[in-house]
Structures are given as C-alpha cells and as structure tokens.
PDB file of C-alpha atoms in Angstrom:
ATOM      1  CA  UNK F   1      85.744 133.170 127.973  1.00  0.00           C
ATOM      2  CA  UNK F   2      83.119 135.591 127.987  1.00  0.00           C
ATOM      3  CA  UNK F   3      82.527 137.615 124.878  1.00  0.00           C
ATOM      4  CA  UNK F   4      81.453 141.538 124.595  1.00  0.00           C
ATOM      5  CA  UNK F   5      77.904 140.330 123.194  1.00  0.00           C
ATOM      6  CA  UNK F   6      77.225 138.203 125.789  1.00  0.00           C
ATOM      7  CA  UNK F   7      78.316 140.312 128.720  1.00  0.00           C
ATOM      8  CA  UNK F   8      75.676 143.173 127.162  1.00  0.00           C
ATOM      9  CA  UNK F   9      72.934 140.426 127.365  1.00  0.00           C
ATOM     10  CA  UNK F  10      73.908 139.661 130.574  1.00  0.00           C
ATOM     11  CA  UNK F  11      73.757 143.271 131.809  1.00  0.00           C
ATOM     12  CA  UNK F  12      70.648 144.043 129.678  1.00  0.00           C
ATOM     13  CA  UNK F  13      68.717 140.919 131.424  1.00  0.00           C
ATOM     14  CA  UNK F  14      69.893 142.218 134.575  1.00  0.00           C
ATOM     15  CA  UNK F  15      68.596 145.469 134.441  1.00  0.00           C
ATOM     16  CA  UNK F  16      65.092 144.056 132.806  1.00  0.00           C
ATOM     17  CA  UNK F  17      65.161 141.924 135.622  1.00  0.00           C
ATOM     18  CA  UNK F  18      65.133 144.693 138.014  1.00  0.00           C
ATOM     19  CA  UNK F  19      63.131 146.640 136.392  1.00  0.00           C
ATOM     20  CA  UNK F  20      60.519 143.777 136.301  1.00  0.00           C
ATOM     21  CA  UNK F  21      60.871 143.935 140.736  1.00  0.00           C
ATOM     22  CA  UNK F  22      60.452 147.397 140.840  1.00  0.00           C
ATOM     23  CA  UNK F  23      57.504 148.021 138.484  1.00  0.00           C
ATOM     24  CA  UNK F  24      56.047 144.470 140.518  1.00  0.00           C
ATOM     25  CA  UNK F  25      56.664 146.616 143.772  1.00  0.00           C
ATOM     26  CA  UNK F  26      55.752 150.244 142.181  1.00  0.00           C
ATOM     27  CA  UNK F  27      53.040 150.344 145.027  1.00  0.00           C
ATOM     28  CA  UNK F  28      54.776 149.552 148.891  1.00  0.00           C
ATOM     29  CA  UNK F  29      53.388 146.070 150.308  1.00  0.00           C
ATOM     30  CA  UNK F  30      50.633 146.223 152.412  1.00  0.00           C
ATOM     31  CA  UNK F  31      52.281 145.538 156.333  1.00  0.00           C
ATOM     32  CA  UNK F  32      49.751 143.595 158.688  1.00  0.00           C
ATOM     33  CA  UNK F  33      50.073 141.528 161.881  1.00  0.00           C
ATOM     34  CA  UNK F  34      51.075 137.860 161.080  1.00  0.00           C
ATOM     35  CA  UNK F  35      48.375 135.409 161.859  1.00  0.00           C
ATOM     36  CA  UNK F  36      48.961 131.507 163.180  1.00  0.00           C
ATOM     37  CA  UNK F  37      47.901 130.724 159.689  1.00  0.00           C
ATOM     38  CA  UNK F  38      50.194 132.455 157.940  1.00  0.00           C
ATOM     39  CA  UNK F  39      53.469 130.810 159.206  1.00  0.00           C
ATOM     40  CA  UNK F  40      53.663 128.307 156.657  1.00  0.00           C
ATOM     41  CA  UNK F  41      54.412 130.954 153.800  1.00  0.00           C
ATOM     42  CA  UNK F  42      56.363 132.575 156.376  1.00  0.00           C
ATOM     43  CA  UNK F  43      58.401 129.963 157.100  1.00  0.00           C
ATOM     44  CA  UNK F  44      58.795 129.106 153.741  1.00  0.00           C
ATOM     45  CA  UNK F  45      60.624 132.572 153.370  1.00  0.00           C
ATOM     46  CA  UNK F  46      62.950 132.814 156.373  1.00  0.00           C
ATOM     47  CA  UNK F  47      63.694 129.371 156.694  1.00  0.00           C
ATOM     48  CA  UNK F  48      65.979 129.705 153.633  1.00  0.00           C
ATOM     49  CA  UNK F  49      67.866 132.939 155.516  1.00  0.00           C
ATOM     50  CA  UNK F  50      68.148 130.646 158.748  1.00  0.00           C
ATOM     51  CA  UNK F  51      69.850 128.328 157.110  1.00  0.00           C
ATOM     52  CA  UNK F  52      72.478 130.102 155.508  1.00  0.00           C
ATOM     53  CA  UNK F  53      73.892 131.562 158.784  1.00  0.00           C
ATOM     54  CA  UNK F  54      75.190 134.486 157.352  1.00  0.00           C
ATOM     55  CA  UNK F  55      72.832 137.451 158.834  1.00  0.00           C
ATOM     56  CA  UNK F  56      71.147 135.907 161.930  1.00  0.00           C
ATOM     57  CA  UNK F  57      72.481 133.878 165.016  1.00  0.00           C
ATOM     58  CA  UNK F  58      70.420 131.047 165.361  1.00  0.00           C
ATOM     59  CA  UNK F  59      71.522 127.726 164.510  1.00  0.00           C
ATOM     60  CA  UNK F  60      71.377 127.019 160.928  1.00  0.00           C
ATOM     61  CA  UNK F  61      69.284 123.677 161.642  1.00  0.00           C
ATOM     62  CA  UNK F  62      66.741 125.395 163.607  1.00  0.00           C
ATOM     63  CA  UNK F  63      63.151 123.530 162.953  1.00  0.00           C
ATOM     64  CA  UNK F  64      60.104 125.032 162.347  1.00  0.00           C
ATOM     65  CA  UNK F  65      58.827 124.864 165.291  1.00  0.00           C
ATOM     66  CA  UNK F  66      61.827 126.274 167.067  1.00  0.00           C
ATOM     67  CA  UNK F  67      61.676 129.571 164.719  1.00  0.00           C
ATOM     68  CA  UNK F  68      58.049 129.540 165.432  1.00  0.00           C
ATOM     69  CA  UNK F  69      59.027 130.298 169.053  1.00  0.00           C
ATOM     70  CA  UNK F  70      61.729 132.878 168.070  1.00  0.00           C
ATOM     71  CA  UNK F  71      60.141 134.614 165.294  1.00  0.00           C
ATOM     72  CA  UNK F  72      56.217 134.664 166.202  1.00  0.00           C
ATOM     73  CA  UNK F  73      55.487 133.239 170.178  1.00  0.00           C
ATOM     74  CA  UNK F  74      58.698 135.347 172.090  1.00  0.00           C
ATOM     75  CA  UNK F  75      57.791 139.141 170.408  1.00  0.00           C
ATOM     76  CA  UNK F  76      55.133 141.233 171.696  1.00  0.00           C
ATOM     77  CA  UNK F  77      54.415 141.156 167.626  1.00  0.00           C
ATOM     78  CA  UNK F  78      54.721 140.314 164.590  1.00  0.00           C
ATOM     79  CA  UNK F  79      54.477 141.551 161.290  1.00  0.00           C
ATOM     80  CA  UNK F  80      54.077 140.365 157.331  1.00  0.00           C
ATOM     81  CA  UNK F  81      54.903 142.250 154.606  1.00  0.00           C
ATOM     82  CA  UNK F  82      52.161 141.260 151.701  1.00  0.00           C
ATOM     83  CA  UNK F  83      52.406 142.069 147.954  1.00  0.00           C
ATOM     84  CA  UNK F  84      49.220 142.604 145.798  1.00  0.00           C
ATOM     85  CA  UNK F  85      49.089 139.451 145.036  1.00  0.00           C
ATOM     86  CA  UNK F  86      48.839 137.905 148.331  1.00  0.00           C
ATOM     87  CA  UNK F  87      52.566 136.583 148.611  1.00  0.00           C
ATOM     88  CA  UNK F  88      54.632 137.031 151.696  1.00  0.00           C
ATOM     89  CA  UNK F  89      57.914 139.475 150.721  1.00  0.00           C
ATOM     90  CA  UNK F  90      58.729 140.233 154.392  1.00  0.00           C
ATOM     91  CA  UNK F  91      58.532 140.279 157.930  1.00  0.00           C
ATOM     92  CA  UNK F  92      59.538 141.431 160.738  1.00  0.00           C
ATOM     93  CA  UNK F  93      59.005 141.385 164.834  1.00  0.00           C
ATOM     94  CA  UNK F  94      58.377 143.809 167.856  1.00  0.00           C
ATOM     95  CA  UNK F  95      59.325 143.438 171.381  1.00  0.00           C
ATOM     96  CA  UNK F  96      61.136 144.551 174.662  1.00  0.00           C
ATOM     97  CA  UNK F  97      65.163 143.884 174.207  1.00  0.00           C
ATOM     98  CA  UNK F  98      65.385 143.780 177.977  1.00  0.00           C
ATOM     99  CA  UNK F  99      62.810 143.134 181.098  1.00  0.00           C
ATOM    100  CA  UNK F 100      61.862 145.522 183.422  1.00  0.00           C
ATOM    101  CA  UNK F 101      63.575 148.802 183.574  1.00  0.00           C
ATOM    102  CA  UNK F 102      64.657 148.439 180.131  1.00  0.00           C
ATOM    103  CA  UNK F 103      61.488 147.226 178.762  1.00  0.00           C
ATOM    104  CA  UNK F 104      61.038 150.643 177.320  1.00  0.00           C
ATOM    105  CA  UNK F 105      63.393 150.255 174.546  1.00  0.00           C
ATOM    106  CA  UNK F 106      62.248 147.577 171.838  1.00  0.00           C
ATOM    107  CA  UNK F 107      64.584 145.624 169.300  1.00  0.00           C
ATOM    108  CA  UNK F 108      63.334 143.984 165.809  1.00  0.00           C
ATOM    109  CA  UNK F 109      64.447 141.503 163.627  1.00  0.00           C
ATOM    110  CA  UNK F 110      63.543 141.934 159.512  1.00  0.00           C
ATOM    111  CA  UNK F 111      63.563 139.661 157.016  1.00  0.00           C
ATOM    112  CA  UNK F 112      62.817 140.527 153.147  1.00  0.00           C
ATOM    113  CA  UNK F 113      62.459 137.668 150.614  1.00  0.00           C
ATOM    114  CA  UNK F 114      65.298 137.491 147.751  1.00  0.00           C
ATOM    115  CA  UNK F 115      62.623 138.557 145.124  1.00  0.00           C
ATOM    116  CA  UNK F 116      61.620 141.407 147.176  1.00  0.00           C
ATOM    117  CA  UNK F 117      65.282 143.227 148.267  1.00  0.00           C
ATOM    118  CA  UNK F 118      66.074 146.218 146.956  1.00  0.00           C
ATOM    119  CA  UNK F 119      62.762 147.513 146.274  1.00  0.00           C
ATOM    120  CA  UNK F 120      62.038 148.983 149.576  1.00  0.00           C
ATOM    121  CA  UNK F 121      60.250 146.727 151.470  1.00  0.00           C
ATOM    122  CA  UNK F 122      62.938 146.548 154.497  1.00  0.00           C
ATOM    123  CA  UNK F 123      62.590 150.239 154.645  1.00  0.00           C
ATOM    124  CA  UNK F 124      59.123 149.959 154.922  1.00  0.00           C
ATOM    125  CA  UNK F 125      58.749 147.778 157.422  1.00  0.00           C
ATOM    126  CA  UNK F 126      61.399 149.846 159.297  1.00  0.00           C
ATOM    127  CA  UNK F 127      59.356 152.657 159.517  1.00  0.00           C
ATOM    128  CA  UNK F 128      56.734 151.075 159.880  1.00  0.00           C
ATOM    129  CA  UNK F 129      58.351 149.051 162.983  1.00  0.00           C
ATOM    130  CA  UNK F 130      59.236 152.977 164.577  1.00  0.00           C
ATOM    131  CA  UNK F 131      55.349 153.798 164.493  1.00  0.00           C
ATOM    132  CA  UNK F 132      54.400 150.765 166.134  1.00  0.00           C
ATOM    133  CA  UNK F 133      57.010 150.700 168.376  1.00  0.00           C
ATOM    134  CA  UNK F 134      56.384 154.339 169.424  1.00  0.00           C
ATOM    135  CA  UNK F 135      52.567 153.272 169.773  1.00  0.00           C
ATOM    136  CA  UNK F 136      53.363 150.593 172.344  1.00  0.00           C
ATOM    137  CA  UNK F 137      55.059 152.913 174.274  1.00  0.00           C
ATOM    138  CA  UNK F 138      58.835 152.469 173.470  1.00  0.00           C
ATOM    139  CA  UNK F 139      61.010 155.152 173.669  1.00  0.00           C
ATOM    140  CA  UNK F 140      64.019 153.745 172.011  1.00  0.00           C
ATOM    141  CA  UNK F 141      64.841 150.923 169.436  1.00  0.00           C
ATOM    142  CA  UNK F 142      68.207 148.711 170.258  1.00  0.00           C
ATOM    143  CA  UNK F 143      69.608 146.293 167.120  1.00  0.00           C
ATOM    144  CA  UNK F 144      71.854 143.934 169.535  1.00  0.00           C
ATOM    145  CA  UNK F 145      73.469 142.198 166.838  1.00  0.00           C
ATOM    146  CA  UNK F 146      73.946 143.525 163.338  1.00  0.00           C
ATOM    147  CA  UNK F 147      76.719 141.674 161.444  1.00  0.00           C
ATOM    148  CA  UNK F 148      79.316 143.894 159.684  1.00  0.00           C
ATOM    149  CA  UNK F 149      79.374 142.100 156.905  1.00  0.00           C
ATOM    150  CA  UNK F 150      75.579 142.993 155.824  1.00  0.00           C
ATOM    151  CA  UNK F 151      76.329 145.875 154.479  1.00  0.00           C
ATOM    152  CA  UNK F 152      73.156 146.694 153.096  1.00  0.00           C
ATOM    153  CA  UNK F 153      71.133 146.388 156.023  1.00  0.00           C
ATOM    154  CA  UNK F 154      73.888 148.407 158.019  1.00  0.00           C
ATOM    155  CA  UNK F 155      73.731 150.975 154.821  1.00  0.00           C
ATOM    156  CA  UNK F 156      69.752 151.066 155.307  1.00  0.00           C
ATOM    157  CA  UNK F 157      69.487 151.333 159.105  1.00  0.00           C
ATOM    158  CA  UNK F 158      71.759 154.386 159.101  1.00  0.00           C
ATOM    159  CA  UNK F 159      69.919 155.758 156.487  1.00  0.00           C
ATOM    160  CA  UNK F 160      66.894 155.541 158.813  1.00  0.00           C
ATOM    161  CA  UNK F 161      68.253 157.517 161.317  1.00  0.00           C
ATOM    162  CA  UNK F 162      69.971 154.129 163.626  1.00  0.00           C
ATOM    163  CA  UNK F 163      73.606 155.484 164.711  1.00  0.00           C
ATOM    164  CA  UNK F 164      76.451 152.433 165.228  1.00  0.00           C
ATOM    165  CA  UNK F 165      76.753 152.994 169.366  1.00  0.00           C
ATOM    166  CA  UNK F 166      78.897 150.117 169.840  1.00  0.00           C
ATOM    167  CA  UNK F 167      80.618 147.244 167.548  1.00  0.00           C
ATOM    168  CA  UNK F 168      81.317 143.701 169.128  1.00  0.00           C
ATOM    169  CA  UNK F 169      84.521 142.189 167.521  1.00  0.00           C
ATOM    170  CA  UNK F 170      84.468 139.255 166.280  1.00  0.00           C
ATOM    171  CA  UNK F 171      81.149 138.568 167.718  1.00  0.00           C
ATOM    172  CA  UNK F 172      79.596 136.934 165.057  1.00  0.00           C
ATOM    173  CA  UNK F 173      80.859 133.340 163.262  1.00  0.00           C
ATOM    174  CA  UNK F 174      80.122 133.679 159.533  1.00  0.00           C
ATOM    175  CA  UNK F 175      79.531 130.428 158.068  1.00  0.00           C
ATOM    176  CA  UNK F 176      82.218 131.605 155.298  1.00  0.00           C
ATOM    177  CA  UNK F 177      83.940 134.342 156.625  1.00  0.00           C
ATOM    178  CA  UNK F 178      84.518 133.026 160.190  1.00  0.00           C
ATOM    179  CA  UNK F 179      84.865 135.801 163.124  1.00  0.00           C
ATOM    180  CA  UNK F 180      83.307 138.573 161.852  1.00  0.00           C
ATOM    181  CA  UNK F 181      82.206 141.940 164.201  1.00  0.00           C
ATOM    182  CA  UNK F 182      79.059 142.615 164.767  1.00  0.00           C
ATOM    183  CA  UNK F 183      77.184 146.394 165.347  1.00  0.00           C
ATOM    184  CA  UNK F 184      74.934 147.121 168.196  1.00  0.00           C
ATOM    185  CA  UNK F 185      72.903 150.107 166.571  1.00  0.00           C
ATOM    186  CA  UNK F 186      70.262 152.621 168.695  1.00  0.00           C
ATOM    187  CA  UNK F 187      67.902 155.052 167.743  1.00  0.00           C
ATOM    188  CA  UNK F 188      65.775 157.581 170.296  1.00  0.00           C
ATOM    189  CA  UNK F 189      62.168 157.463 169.083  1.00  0.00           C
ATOM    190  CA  UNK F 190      60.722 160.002 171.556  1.00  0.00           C
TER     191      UNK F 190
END
C-alpha cells in the first residue's frame, strides 16, 4: 500500500524530472541531414521503437540492416534531430508516398527518443519536415498509417494543421491491443 508521503515524492520527482527535460531542451535541437555515419546512434534509438510494435508496421525483428533500407536508403531524405550535446533525440524521413503522378505528395515517418518526448522535438521536426518538403517541390503531405492508439502523435499532427481524411479499421495489429484502426491523415502544403 502506498502511503500519502510517498505518493507526494513520487509526484514531486516526477515533475523535477520533467522539469530537468525541458530546461535540457529549453533551446529546440538542431535538425540536419543524417549522414552514413551516424546510423549507429540512430539505430540505437529507433531500434528500441521497432521492436515494440506498437507505433510502426514493420516487423518487430527487423535487423539493422533491414531498417537501414527503410529508414535511410528508400527516402529521398533523411533527417536527425541533435541536442547540444551531440546526442541523437530524433529523426525523421522525406519522400514520395506514391510514383509518378502522385509523386507530388510526400509522406514521413518520425521518431523521438523516450528522453526527448514531450519537449517538442516531434513538432519540430514536423515543421521542419513541411519546409523541406515544400522545398522539394511537394504539394501535399500523406501519413498512410497512423495508429489510433498513439494518441499523442494523432493529438500533435492535428495540432499541426494534418486533418484525419480517412481511418482504416482494424488495420493495424497491436502487439497488446490486437486489431486496432489506423488514420490516414493529409495536409495541403501549397
């Protein structure tokens, strides 16, 4: 049984805690493009979302190499997310969601490390995925598959100005959750 006392420390530590990530993310991380070299670190971060299954639809075991391919070879490009002190809180990549005559409308996938989330570095990188995007040349960004269970990212998106055009039931199979429905979300850039 939990006492009073301790439920205040808890909630006390909590709030330090976050008030620790946001004074350690007071100034936005500088966005750049990924480099070969920085894949390691990168992998290091996503590999950990891969696995869980929860937000993303590639196989859970997917090797390095594999999400190499996906994340960094496949997109016309791809960004990092860098802290002041070097360390890799995010990333994100760029490209066509279809060949051809729907090449002008781009999709991106975003990933935010644990110790980074809620501080605004997926909002960031959002925006900051619209002004490349409209510097390429896309008119439009697509989100095929966002799961309706990450609420947060659904929350954000919307925020951003990305309206819910179509919502794919049971599209997605949650690790924990099984069947859950998934969001297509668009937004006109120009």
């Amino acid at each position: 049984m939990t006492s009073d006392v301790s439920r205040g420390k808890a909630k006390r530590h909590t709030l330090a805690t976050t008030f620790t990530q946001r004074k350690a993310f007071s100034r936005m991380p500088q966005i750049r493009q990924l480099f070969d070299a920085d894949w390691p670190k990168t992998w290091e971060m996503i590999e950990p979302v891969f696995r869980a299954g929860d937000t993303f639809p590639y196989p859970s075991d997917l090797t390095m190499d594999d999400a190499f391919d996906i994340w960094v070879s496949d997109p016309a490009k791809t960004f990092l997310a860098v802290d002041g002190a070097g360390s890799v809180v995010g990333t994100y990549y760029l490209k066509a969601n279809q060949p051809g005559q729907g090449s002008h409308v781009c999709t991106c996938g975003y990933i935010v490390s644990p110790a980074a989330r809620g501080v605004g570095v997926a909002s960031a990188m959002c925006q900051h995925s619209q002004r490349e995007a409209i510097a390429e040349g896309y008119r439009a960004m697509q989100y095929n598959l966002v799961v309706a269970t990450n609420t947060n990212a659904l929350r954000l998106w919307q925020k951003l100005g990305f309206d819910i055009v179509g919502t794919l039931p049971g599209a997605f199979d949650h690790p924990k959750l099984g069947y859950v429905d998934a969001h297509v979300m668009y937004k006109q850039l120009v």
